[in-house]
C-alpha cells in the first residue's frame, strides 16, 4: 500500500526567509503524481504544486519549488521569500497514474511565519 | 464558475440521526470524491465516482452511502450518525486522470 510521510508536524520561518518542508512516500509504482496542498485557517484546500514522476525536472510555481528525488522517494517543498500569507497547513499527497483513484495524503506540516 | 460547492458548512447531529452532505460542481468534471479530515491523520478517501452512475468505495466507506445520478452532484449520506463520524468532510472533483483535484470548502460535522 502507498504511504506518505511528513515527519515535521510543525515548522516556522522568519518572513522573507526560505523554508523546506519534507515529504517521503512509499510505492511500488513507477508512474505517479505528487502534490503539495496548502490549507489556510479558512479550511480551503489549495493546490500549490504538482509533479509527474516521469519528469526529471523539478516543478516550480513562482516562490514554490520542489526537490523530487525519485530513487529516494522524496518530494520536498521549498518556499522562498516567505510571506505572512504562507502560514498554513501543508499536505503532501500521492496518486498513481493508473488504476487506483485514491489520493493518499500525509499528516501535514503546520507552517508558521514569524514577522 | 462556482467550482465545487458544499452545503452545509456546519452541522450538528445526534447519534442515530441521518443526513446528507451535498456536493455540486459546475466544471463538468467526471471524477468526484469525498474525503474526511481528522486531526493528525490527513485526509482519507470515503467514496469516489468516475462518472454518472458509477461509484466505488475508498479507504473508509463504512457508515456512508453515495450515489451519482448526474455529472454535477455527488451527495454523501450518513445513515445513522455516530460520534466517530465527527470530522471535516471535503468533496473534490477533477476532469481527467492527469488533472489535479479541486476541493470544496468543507463541512464540519459534529455528532453528539
Short mmCIF file of C-alpha atoms in Angstrom, two decimals:
data_model
loop_
_atom_site.label_atom_id
_atom_site.label_comp_id
_atom_site.label_asym_id
_atom_site.label_seq_id
_atom_site.Cartn_x
_atom_site.Cartn_y
_atom_site.Cartn_z
CA UNK A 1 0.00 0.00 0.00
CA UNK A 2 1.12 3.51 -0.69
CA UNK A 3 2.03 5.68 2.26
CA UNK A 4 3.04 9.31 2.54
CA UNK A 5 5.09 10.54 5.50
CA UNK A 6 5.58 14.12 6.63
CA UNK A 7 7.98 13.95 9.53
CA UNK A 8 7.73 17.62 10.55
CA UNK A 9 4.44 18.31 12.35
CA UNK A 10 5.38 21.98 12.75
CA UNK A 11 7.84 24.35 11.15
CA UNK A 12 8.48 28.05 11.50
CA UNK A 13 10.39 30.54 9.39
CA UNK A 14 11.19 34.23 9.51
CA UNK A 15 9.37 36.36 6.99
CA UNK A 16 11.37 36.70 3.74
CA UNK A 17 13.48 33.64 4.55
CA UNK A 18 13.41 30.23 2.86
CA UNK A 19 11.93 27.08 4.36
CA UNK A 20 11.84 23.46 3.18
CA UNK A 21 9.08 21.03 4.09
CA UNK A 22 9.88 17.32 3.87
CA UNK A 23 7.83 14.50 2.39
CA UNK A 24 8.69 10.89 1.70
CA UNK A 25 6.46 8.26 0.18
CA UNK A 26 6.43 4.55 -0.38
CA UNK A 27 5.18 2.93 -3.56
CA UNK A 28 5.96 0.10 -5.93
CA UNK A 29 4.57 2.03 -8.89
CA UNK A 30 6.83 3.73 -11.44
CA UNK A 31 4.27 6.20 -12.80
CA UNK A 32 2.51 8.52 -10.39
CA UNK A 33 1.76 12.11 -9.41
CA UNK A 34 2.84 14.03 -6.36
CA UNK A 35 1.18 17.14 -4.99
CA UNK A 36 1.54 19.76 -2.31
CA UNK A 37 -1.68 21.27 -0.98
CA UNK A 38 -1.99 24.28 1.29
CA UNK A 39 -4.76 24.57 3.87
CA UNK A 40 -5.02 28.03 5.48
CA UNK A 41 -7.24 28.67 8.51
CA UNK A 42 -10.16 29.17 6.11
CA UNK A 43 -10.05 25.36 5.70
CA UNK A 44 -9.91 25.51 1.91
CA UNK A 45 -7.56 23.03 0.23
CA UNK A 46 -5.44 24.84 -2.36
CA UNK A 47 -3.13 23.14 -4.83
CA UNK A 48 0.36 24.59 -4.54
CA UNK A 49 2.36 22.47 -6.95
CA UNK A 50 2.34 19.11 -8.72
CA UNK A 51 4.99 16.81 -10.11
CA UNK A 52 4.72 13.96 -12.60
CA UNK A 53 7.08 11.14 -11.69
CA UNK A 54 8.21 10.65 -15.29
CA UNK A 55 9.52 14.21 -15.42
CA UNK A 56 13.05 14.60 -14.10
CA UNK A 57 12.80 18.37 -13.96
CA UNK A 58 11.63 19.73 -10.64
CA UNK A 59 8.35 21.66 -10.76
CA UNK A 60 8.29 25.33 -9.83
CA UNK A 61 5.46 27.81 -9.27
CA UNK A 62 6.69 31.30 -8.50
CA UNK A 63 8.17 31.18 -4.96
CA UNK A 64 7.37 27.47 -4.58
CA UNK A 65 9.60 24.71 -5.89
CA UNK A 66 10.11 21.05 -5.22
CA UNK A 67 13.09 18.77 -4.90
CA UNK A 68 11.92 15.48 -6.37
CA UNK A 69 14.25 12.54 -5.76
CA UNK A 70 12.56 9.52 -7.33
CA UNK A 71 15.08 6.92 -6.26
CA UNK A 72 14.95 8.15 -2.68
CA UNK A 73 11.15 8.58 -2.86
CA UNK A 74 11.46 12.08 -1.54
CA UNK A 75 9.41 15.14 -2.50
CA UNK A 76 10.26 18.26 -0.50
CA UNK A 77 8.70 21.70 -0.92
CA UNK A 78 10.81 24.83 -0.81
CA UNK A 79 9.16 28.17 -0.14
CA UNK A 80 11.35 31.15 -0.94
CA UNK A 81 10.86 34.69 0.35
CA UNK A 82 8.27 33.51 2.88
CA UNK A 83 5.25 35.74 3.33
CA UNK A 84 2.71 36.02 6.12
CA UNK A 85 0.08 34.61 3.77
CA UNK A 86 2.07 31.38 3.50
CA UNK A 87 1.09 30.43 7.06
CA UNK A 88 -0.99 27.27 6.74
CA UNK A 89 -1.04 23.50 6.99
CA UNK A 90 0.78 21.91 4.08
CA UNK A 91 -0.11 18.43 2.89
CA UNK A 92 1.92 16.22 0.62
CA UNK A 93 -0.13 13.79 -1.49
CA UNK A 94 0.45 10.89 -3.89
CA UNK A 95 -1.67 9.33 -6.62
CA UNK A 96 -0.73 6.51 -9.01
CA UNK A 97 -1.08 7.32 -12.69
CA UNK A 98 -3.03 4.16 -13.47
CA UNK A 99 -5.64 2.14 -11.66
CA UNK A 100 -6.32 3.24 -8.08
CA UNK A 101 -8.03 6.62 -7.98
CA UNK A 102 -7.12 7.29 -4.36
CA UNK A 103 -5.14 10.37 -3.44
CA UNK A 104 -3.07 9.44 -0.39
CA UNK A 105 -2.23 12.31 1.96
CA UNK A 106 0.44 12.80 4.55
CA UNK A 107 -0.48 14.04 8.01
CA UNK A 108 0.54 17.61 7.28
CA UNK A 109 3.06 20.22 8.43
CA UNK A 110 1.88 23.38 10.14
CA UNK A 111 3.95 26.32 8.90
CA UNK A 112 4.20 29.47 10.99
CA UNK A 113 5.65 32.68 9.57
CA UNK A 114 7.43 34.88 12.09
CA UNK A 115 7.15 38.62 11.25
CA UNK B 1 -17.79 29.26 -12.28
CA UNK B 2 -18.55 28.47 -8.65
CA UNK B 3 -16.22 25.44 -8.66
CA UNK B 4 -17.07 22.81 -6.04
CA UNK B 5 -19.86 23.82 -3.67
CA UNK B 6 -20.55 22.02 -0.43
CA UNK B 7 -23.52 22.52 1.86
CA UNK B 8 -23.96 22.91 4.74
CA UNK B 9 -20.76 24.48 6.13
CA UNK B 10 -21.51 23.28 9.65
CA UNK B 11 -23.83 20.62 11.06
CA UNK B 12 -24.51 19.13 14.47
CA UNK B 13 -26.26 15.77 14.68
CA UNK B 14 -27.35 13.49 17.47
CA UNK B 15 -26.24 9.88 17.45
CA UNK B 16 -28.51 7.83 15.21
CA UNK B 17 -29.74 10.71 13.06
CA UNK B 18 -29.30 10.62 9.31
CA UNK B 19 -28.37 13.41 6.96
CA UNK B 20 -26.99 14.15 3.52
CA UNK B 21 -23.99 16.32 2.76
CA UNK B 22 -24.44 17.99 -0.58
CA UNK B 23 -21.74 18.49 -3.20
CA UNK B 24 -22.12 20.11 -6.61
CA UNK B 25 -19.60 21.12 -9.25
CA UNK B 26 -20.15 23.21 -12.36
CA UNK B 27 -16.95 22.31 -14.20
CA UNK B 28 -18.33 19.20 -15.94
CA UNK B 29 -15.80 17.05 -14.11
CA UNK B 30 -16.20 13.31 -14.47
CA UNK B 31 -14.41 12.35 -11.28
CA UNK B 32 -15.79 13.29 -7.85
CA UNK B 33 -14.83 12.12 -4.40
CA UNK B 34 -15.44 12.54 -0.68
CA UNK B 35 -12.70 12.78 1.93
CA UNK B 36 -12.77 13.15 5.67
CA UNK B 37 -10.14 15.06 7.61
CA UNK B 38 -9.33 14.14 11.17
CA UNK B 39 -6.63 15.67 13.39
CA UNK B 40 -3.24 14.04 12.89
CA UNK B 41 -4.50 11.75 10.13
CA UNK B 42 -4.52 13.83 6.96
CA UNK B 43 -7.39 13.30 4.52
CA UNK B 44 -8.82 9.86 3.88
CA UNK B 45 -10.94 8.81 0.91
CA UNK B 46 -14.51 7.71 1.73
CA UNK B 47 -16.12 7.14 -1.70
CA UNK B 48 -15.49 8.22 -5.23
CA UNK B 49 -17.17 8.27 -8.62
CA UNK B 50 -15.61 8.23 -12.10
CA UNK B 51 -18.83 9.28 -13.81
CA UNK B 52 -22.61 9.39 -13.56
CA UNK B 53 -23.98 6.06 -12.38
CA UNK B 54 -20.59 4.76 -11.21
CA UNK B 55 -19.39 4.81 -7.61
CA UNK B 56 -16.80 2.91 -5.64
CA UNK B 57 -15.50 2.63 -2.10
CA UNK B 58 -12.43 4.36 -0.82
CA UNK B 59 -10.39 3.76 2.29
CA UNK B 60 -13.05 4.42 4.96
CA UNK B 61 -16.52 3.77 3.43
CA UNK B 62 -18.34 2.22 6.39
CA UNK B 63 -21.34 4.23 7.58
CA UNK B 64 -21.60 6.26 4.38
CA UNK B 65 -23.55 5.91 1.14
CA UNK B 66 -23.19 7.78 -2.13
CA UNK B 67 -24.93 7.97 -5.47
CA UNK B 68 -24.16 9.80 -8.70
CA UNK B 69 -27.30 10.36 -10.74
CA UNK B 70 -25.91 13.41 -12.54
CA UNK B 71 -22.45 14.63 -13.50
CA UNK B 72 -22.86 17.70 -11.30
CA UNK B 73 -23.96 16.23 -7.98
CA UNK B 74 -22.39 13.72 -5.59
CA UNK B 75 -24.19 13.63 -2.23
CA UNK B 76 -22.82 11.80 0.80
CA UNK B 77 -25.34 10.16 3.10
CA UNK B 78 -24.82 9.27 6.72
CA UNK B 79 -27.40 6.60 7.51
CA UNK B 80 -27.09 6.54 11.30
CA UNK B 81 -24.61 9.08 12.61
CA UNK B 82 -22.03 8.03 15.20
CA UNK B 83 -19.62 10.15 17.26
CA UNK B 84 -16.74 8.54 15.28
CA UNK B 85 -18.06 10.38 12.23
CA UNK B 86 -17.31 13.76 13.78
CA UNK B 87 -14.94 15.23 11.22
CA UNK B 88 -14.46 17.76 8.46
CA UNK B 89 -15.72 16.46 5.13
CA UNK B 90 -14.37 17.57 1.78
CA UNK B 91 -15.80 16.99 -1.64
CA UNK B 92 -13.40 17.19 -4.58
CA UNK B 93 -13.56 16.81 -8.33
CA UNK B 94 -11.25 16.66 -11.33
CA UNK B 95 -11.57 16.33 -15.06
CA UNK B 96 -9.16 13.72 -16.33
CA UNK B 97 -6.55 11.44 -14.80
CA UNK B 98 -3.84 14.00 -15.36
CA UNK B 99 -5.74 16.78 -13.64
CA UNK B 100 -5.39 17.85 -10.00
CA UNK B 101 -8.27 17.76 -7.55
CA UNK B 102 -10.40 20.84 -6.93
CA UNK B 103 -11.76 20.90 -3.39
CA UNK B 104 -14.89 22.37 -1.88
CA UNK B 105 -14.64 24.44 1.31
CA UNK B 106 -15.59 21.56 3.58
CA UNK B 107 -18.36 20.70 6.01
CA UNK B 108 -17.63 20.49 9.72
CA UNK B 109 -19.83 17.77 11.20
CA UNK B 110 -20.22 17.14 14.91
CA UNK B 111 -22.07 14.09 16.18
CA UNK B 112 -23.03 14.18 19.87
#
